[in-house]
Short mmCIF file of N, CA and C in Angstrom, two decimals:
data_model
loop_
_atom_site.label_atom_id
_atom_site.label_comp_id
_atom_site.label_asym_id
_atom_site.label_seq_id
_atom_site.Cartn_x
_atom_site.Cartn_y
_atom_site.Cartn_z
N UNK A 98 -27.05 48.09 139.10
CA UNK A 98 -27.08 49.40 139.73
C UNK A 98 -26.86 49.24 141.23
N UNK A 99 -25.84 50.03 141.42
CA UNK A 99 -25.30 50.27 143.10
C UNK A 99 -26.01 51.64 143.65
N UNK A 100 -26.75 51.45 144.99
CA UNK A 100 -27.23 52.72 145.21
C UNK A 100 -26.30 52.93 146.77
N UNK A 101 -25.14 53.76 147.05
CA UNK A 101 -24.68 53.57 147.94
C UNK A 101 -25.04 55.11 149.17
N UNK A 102 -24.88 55.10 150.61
CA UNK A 102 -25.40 55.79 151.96
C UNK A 102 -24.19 55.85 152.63
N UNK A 103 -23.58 56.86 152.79
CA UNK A 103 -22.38 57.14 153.81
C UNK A 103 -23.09 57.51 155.23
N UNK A 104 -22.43 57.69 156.36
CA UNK A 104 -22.75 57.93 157.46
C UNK A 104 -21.75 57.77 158.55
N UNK A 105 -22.04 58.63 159.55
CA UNK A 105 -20.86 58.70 160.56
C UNK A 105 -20.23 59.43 160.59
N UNK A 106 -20.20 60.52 160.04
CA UNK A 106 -19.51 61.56 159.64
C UNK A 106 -19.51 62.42 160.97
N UNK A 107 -19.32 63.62 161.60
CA UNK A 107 -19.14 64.82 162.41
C UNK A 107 -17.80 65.29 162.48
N UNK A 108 -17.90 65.83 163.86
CA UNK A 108 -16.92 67.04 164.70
C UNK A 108 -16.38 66.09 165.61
N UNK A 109 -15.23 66.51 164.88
CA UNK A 109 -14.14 65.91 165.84
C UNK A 109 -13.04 66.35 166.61
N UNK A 110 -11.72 66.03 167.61
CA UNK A 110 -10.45 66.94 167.70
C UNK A 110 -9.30 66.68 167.12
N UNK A 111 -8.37 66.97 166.94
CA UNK A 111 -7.05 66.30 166.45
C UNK A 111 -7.01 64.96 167.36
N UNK A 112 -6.83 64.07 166.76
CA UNK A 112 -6.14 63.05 167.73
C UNK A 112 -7.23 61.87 167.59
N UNK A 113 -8.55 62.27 167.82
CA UNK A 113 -9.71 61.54 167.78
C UNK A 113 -9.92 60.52 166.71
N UNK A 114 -10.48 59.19 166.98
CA UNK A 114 -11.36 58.78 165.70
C UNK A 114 -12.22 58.76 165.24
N UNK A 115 -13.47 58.22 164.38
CA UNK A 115 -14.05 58.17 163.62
C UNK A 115 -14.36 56.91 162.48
N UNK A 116 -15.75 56.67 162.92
CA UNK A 116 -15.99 55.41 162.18
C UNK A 116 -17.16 56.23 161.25
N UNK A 117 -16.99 55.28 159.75
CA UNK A 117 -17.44 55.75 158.58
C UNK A 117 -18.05 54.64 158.21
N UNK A 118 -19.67 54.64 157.80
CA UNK A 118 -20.07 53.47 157.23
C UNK A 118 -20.56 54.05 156.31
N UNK A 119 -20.71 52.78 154.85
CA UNK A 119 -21.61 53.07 153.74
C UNK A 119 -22.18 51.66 153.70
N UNK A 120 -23.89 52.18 153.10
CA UNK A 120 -24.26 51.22 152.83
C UNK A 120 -24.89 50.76 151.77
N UNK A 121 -24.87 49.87 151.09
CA UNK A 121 -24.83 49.46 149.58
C UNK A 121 -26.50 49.13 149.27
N UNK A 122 -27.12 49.54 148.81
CA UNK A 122 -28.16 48.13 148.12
C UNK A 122 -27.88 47.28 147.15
N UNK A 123 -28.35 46.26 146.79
CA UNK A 123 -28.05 45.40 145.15
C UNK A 123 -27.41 44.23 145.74
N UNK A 124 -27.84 43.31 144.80
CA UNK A 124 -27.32 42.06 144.96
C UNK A 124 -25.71 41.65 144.36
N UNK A 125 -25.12 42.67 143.62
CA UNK A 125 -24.10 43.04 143.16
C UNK A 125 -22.50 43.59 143.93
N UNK A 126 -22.79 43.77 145.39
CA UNK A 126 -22.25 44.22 146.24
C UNK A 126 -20.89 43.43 146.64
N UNK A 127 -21.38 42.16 146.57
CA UNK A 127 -20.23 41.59 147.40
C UNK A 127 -18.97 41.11 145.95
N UNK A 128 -19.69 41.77 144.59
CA UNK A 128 -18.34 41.09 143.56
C UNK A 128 -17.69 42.99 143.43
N UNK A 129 -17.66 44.10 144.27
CA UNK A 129 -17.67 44.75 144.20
C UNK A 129 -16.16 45.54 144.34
N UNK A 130 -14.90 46.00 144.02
CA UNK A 130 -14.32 46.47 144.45
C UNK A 130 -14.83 47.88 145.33
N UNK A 131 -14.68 48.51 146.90
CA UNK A 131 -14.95 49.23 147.02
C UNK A 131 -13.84 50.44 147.44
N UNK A 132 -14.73 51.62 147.82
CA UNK A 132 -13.15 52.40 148.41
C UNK A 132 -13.88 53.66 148.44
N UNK A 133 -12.78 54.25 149.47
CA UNK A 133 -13.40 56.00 150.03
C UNK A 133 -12.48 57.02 148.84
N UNK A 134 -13.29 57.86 149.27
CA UNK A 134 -12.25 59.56 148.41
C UNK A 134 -12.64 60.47 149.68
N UNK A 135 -12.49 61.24 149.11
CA UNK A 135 -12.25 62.62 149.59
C UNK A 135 -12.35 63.62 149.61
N UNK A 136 -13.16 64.96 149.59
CA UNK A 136 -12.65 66.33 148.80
C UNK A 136 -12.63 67.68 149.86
N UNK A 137 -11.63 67.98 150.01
CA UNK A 137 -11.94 69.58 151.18
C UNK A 137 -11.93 70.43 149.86
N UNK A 138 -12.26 71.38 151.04
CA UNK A 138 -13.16 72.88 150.23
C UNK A 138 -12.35 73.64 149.21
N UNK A 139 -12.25 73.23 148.30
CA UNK A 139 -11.30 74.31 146.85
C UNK A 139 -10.28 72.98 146.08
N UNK A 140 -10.13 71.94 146.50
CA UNK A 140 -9.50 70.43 146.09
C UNK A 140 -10.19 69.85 145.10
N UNK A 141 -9.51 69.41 144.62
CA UNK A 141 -10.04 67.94 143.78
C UNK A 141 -10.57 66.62 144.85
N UNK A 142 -10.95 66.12 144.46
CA UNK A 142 -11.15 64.65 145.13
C UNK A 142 -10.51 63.60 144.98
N UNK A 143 -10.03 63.16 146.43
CA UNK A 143 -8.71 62.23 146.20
C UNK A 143 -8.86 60.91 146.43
N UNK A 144 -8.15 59.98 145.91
CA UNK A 144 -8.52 58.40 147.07
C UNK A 144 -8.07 58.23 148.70
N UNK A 145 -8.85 57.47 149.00
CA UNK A 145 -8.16 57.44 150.15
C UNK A 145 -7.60 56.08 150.86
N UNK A 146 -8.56 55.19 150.44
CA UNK A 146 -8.79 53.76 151.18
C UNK A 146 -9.49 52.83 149.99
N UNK A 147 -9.31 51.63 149.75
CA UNK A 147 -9.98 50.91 148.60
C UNK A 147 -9.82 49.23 149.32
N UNK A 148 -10.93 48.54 148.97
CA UNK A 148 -11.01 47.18 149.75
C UNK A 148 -11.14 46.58 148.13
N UNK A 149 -10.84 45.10 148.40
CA UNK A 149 -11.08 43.98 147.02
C UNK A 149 -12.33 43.62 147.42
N UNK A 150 -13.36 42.86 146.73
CA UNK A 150 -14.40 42.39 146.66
C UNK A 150 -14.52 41.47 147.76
N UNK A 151 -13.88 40.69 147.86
CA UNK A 151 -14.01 39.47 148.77
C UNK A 151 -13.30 40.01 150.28
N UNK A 152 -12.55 41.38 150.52
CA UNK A 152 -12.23 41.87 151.73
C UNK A 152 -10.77 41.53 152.23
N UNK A 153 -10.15 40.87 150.95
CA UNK A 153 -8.58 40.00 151.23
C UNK A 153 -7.93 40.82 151.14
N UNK A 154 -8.07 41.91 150.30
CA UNK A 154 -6.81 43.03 149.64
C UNK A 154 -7.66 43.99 150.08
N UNK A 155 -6.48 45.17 150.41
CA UNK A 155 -6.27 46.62 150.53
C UNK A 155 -5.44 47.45 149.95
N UNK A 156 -6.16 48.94 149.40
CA UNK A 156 -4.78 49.49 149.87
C UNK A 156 -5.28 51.08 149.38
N UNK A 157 -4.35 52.30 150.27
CA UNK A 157 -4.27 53.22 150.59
C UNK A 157 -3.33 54.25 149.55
N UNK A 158 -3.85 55.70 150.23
CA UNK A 158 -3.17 56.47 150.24
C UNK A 158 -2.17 56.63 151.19
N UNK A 159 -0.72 57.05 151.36
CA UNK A 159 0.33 57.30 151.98
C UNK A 159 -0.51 57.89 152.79
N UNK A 160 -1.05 59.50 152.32
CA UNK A 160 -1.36 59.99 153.71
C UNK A 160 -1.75 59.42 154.87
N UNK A 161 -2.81 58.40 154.63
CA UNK A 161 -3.68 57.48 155.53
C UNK A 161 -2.98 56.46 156.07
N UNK A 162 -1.93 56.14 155.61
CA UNK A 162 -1.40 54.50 156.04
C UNK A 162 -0.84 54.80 157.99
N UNK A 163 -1.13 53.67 158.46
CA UNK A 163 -1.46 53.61 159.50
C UNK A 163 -2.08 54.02 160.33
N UNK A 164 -3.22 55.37 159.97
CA UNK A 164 -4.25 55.50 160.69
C UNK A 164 -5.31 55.20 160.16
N UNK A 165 -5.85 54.96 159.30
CA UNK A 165 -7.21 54.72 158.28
C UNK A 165 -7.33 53.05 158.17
N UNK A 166 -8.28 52.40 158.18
CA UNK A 166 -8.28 50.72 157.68
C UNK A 166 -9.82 50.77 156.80
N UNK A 167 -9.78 50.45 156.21
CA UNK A 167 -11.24 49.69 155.60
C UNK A 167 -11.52 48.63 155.57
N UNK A 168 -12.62 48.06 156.10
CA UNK A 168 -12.91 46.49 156.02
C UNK A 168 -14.82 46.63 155.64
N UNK A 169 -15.01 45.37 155.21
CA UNK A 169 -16.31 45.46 154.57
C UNK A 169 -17.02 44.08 155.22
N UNK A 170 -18.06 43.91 155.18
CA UNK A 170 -19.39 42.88 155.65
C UNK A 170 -20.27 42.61 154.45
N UNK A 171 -19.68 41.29 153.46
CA UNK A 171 -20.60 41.80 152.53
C UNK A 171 -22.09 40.90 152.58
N UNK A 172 -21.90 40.40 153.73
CA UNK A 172 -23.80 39.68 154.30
C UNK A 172 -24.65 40.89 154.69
N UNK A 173 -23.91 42.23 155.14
CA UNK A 173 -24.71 43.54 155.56
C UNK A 173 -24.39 44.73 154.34
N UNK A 174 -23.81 44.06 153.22
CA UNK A 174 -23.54 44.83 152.48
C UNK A 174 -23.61 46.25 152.68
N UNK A 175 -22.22 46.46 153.85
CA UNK A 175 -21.56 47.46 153.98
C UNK A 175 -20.18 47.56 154.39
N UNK A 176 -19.61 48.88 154.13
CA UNK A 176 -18.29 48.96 153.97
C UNK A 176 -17.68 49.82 155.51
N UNK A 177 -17.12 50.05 155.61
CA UNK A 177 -16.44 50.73 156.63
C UNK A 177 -15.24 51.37 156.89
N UNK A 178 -14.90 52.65 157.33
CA UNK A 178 -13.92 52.98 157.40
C UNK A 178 -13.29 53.59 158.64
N UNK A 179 -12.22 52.91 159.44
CA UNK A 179 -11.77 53.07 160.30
C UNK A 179 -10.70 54.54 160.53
N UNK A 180 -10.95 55.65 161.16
CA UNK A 180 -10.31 56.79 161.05
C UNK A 180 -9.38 57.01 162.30
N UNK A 181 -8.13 56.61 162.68
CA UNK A 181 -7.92 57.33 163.88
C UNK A 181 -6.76 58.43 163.90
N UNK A 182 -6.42 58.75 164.56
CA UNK A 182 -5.24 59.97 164.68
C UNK A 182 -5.28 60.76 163.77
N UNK A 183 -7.15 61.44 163.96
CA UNK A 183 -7.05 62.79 162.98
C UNK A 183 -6.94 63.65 163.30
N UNK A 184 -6.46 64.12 161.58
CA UNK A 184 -5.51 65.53 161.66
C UNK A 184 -6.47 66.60 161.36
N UNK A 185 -6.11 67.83 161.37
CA UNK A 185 -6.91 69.01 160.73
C UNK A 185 -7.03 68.60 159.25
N UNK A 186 -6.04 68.49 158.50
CA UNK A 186 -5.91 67.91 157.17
C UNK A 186 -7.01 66.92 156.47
N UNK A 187 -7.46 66.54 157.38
CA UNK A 187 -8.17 64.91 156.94
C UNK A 187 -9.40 65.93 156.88
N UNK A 188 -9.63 66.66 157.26
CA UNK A 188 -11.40 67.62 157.16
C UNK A 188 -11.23 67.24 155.81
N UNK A 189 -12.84 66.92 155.31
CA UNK A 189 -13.42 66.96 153.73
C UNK A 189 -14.41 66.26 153.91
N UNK A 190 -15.56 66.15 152.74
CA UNK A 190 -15.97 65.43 152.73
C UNK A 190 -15.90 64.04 152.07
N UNK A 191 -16.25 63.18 152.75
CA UNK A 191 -15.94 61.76 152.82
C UNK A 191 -16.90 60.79 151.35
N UNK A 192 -16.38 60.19 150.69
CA UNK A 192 -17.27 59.75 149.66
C UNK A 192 -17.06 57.94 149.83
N UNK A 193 -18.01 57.12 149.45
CA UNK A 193 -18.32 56.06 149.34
C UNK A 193 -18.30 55.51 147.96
N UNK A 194 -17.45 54.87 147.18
CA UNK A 194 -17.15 54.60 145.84
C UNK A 194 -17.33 53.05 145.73
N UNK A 195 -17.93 52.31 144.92
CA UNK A 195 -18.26 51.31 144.22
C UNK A 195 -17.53 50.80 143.02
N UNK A 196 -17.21 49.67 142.68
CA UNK A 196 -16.85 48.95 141.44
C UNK A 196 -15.76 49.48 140.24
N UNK A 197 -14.61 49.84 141.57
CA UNK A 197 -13.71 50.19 140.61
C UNK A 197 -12.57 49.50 140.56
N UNK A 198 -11.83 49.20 140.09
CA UNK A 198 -10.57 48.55 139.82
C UNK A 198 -9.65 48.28 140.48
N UNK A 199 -9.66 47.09 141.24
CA UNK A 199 -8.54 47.29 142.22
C UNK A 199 -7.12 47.44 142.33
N UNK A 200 -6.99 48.07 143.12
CA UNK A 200 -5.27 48.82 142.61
C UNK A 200 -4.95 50.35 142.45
N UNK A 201 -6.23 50.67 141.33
CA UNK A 201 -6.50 51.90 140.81
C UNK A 201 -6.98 52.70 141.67
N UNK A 202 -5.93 54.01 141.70
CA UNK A 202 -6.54 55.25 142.84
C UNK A 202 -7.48 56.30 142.06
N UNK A 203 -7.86 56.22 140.81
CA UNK A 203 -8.35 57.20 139.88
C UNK A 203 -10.02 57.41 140.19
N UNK A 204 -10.23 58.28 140.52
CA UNK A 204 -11.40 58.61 140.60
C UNK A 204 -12.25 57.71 139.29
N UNK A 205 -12.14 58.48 138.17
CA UNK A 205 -12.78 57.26 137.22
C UNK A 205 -12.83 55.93 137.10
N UNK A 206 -12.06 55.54 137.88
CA UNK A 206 -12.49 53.75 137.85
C UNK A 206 -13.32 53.08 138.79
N UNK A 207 -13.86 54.01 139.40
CA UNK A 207 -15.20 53.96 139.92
C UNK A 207 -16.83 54.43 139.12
N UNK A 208 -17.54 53.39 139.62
CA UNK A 208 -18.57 53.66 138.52
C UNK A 208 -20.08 53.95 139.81
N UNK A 209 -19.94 53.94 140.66
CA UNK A 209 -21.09 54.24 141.76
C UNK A 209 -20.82 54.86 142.95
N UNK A 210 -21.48 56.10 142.70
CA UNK A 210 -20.98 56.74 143.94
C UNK A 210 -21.91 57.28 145.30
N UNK A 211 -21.88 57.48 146.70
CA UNK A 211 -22.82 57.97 147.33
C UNK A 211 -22.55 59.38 147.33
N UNK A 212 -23.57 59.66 148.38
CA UNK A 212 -23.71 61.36 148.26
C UNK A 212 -22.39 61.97 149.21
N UNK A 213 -22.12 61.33 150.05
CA UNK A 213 -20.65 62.26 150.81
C UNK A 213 -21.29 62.21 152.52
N UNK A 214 -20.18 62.15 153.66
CA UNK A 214 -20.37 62.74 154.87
C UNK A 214 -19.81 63.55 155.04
N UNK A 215 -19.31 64.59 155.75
CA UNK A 215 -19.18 65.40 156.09
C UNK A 215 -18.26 65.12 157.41
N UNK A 216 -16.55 65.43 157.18
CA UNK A 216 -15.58 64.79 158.54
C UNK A 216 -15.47 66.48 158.97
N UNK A 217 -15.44 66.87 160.10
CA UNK A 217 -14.47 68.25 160.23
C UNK A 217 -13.36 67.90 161.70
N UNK A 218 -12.44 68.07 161.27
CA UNK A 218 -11.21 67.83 162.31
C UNK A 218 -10.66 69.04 162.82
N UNK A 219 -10.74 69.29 164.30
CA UNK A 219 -10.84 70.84 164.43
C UNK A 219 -9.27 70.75 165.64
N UNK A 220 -8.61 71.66 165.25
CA UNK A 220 -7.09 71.64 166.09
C UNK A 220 -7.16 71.42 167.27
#
C-alpha cells in the first residue's frame, strides 16, 4: 500500500512556474513507476508527466514537452514536478499517481493515487 501527498500547488500568471511535490509513504516506493494527471473543471483526467522507478526514463504528454520535467528522490521518497511557461490551459487540478506501467498514459494503469493540488494559471 502506497499512501501518496501532493503539494505546491497555487496562483499563478501566464508565464510563471511552479514546483509540485508528492510524497509517498511505504517501503515500496522506489520499485515504483510514478507520474502526474490532471483534471480542469468539466474534463476527464489526463496524463501528464510519468517517471520509471529508478528515475532513468521519462515521458510526457505533447502538451507539456518542454515545459514540465519530473524527477524523483527515492531516499525522500518523493516525486516532483517541474512546471514552467504556464499557460491558462494548464489550470486543473494536479494528481500524484503511483505504480503504473511505464509507457502507459491510461489513467488505469495506475493503482495509487493522492488527493490532488490545486494549479490556477490566471492570464
Amino acid at each position: 500500500q502506497v499512501q501518496l501527498v501532493e503539494s505546491g500547488g497555487g496562483l499563478v500568471q501566464a508565464g510563471d512556474s511552479l514546483r509540485l511535490f508528492c510524497a509517498a509513504s511505504g517501503r515500496t516506493f522506489s520499485a515504483y513507476t510514478m507520474g502526474w494527471f490532471r483534471q480542469a473543471p468539466g474534463k476527464a483526467r489526463e496524463f501528464v508527466i510519468g517517471i520509471s522507478a529508478s528515475g532513468a526514463g521519462t515521458y510526457y504528454a505533447d502538451s507539456v514537452k518542454g515545459r514540465f520535467t519530473i524527477s524523483r528522490d527515492n531516499a525522500k521518497n518523493t516525486v516532483y514536478l517541474q512546471m514552467n511557461s504556464l499557460k491558462p490551459e494548464d489550470t486543473a487540478v494536479y494528481y500524484c499517481a503511483a505504480a503504473g506501467r511505464f509507457g502507459d498514459t491510461r489513467r488505469e494503469s495506475y493503482n495509487y493515487w493522492g488527493q490532488g493540488t490545486q494549479v490556477t494559471v490566471s492570464s
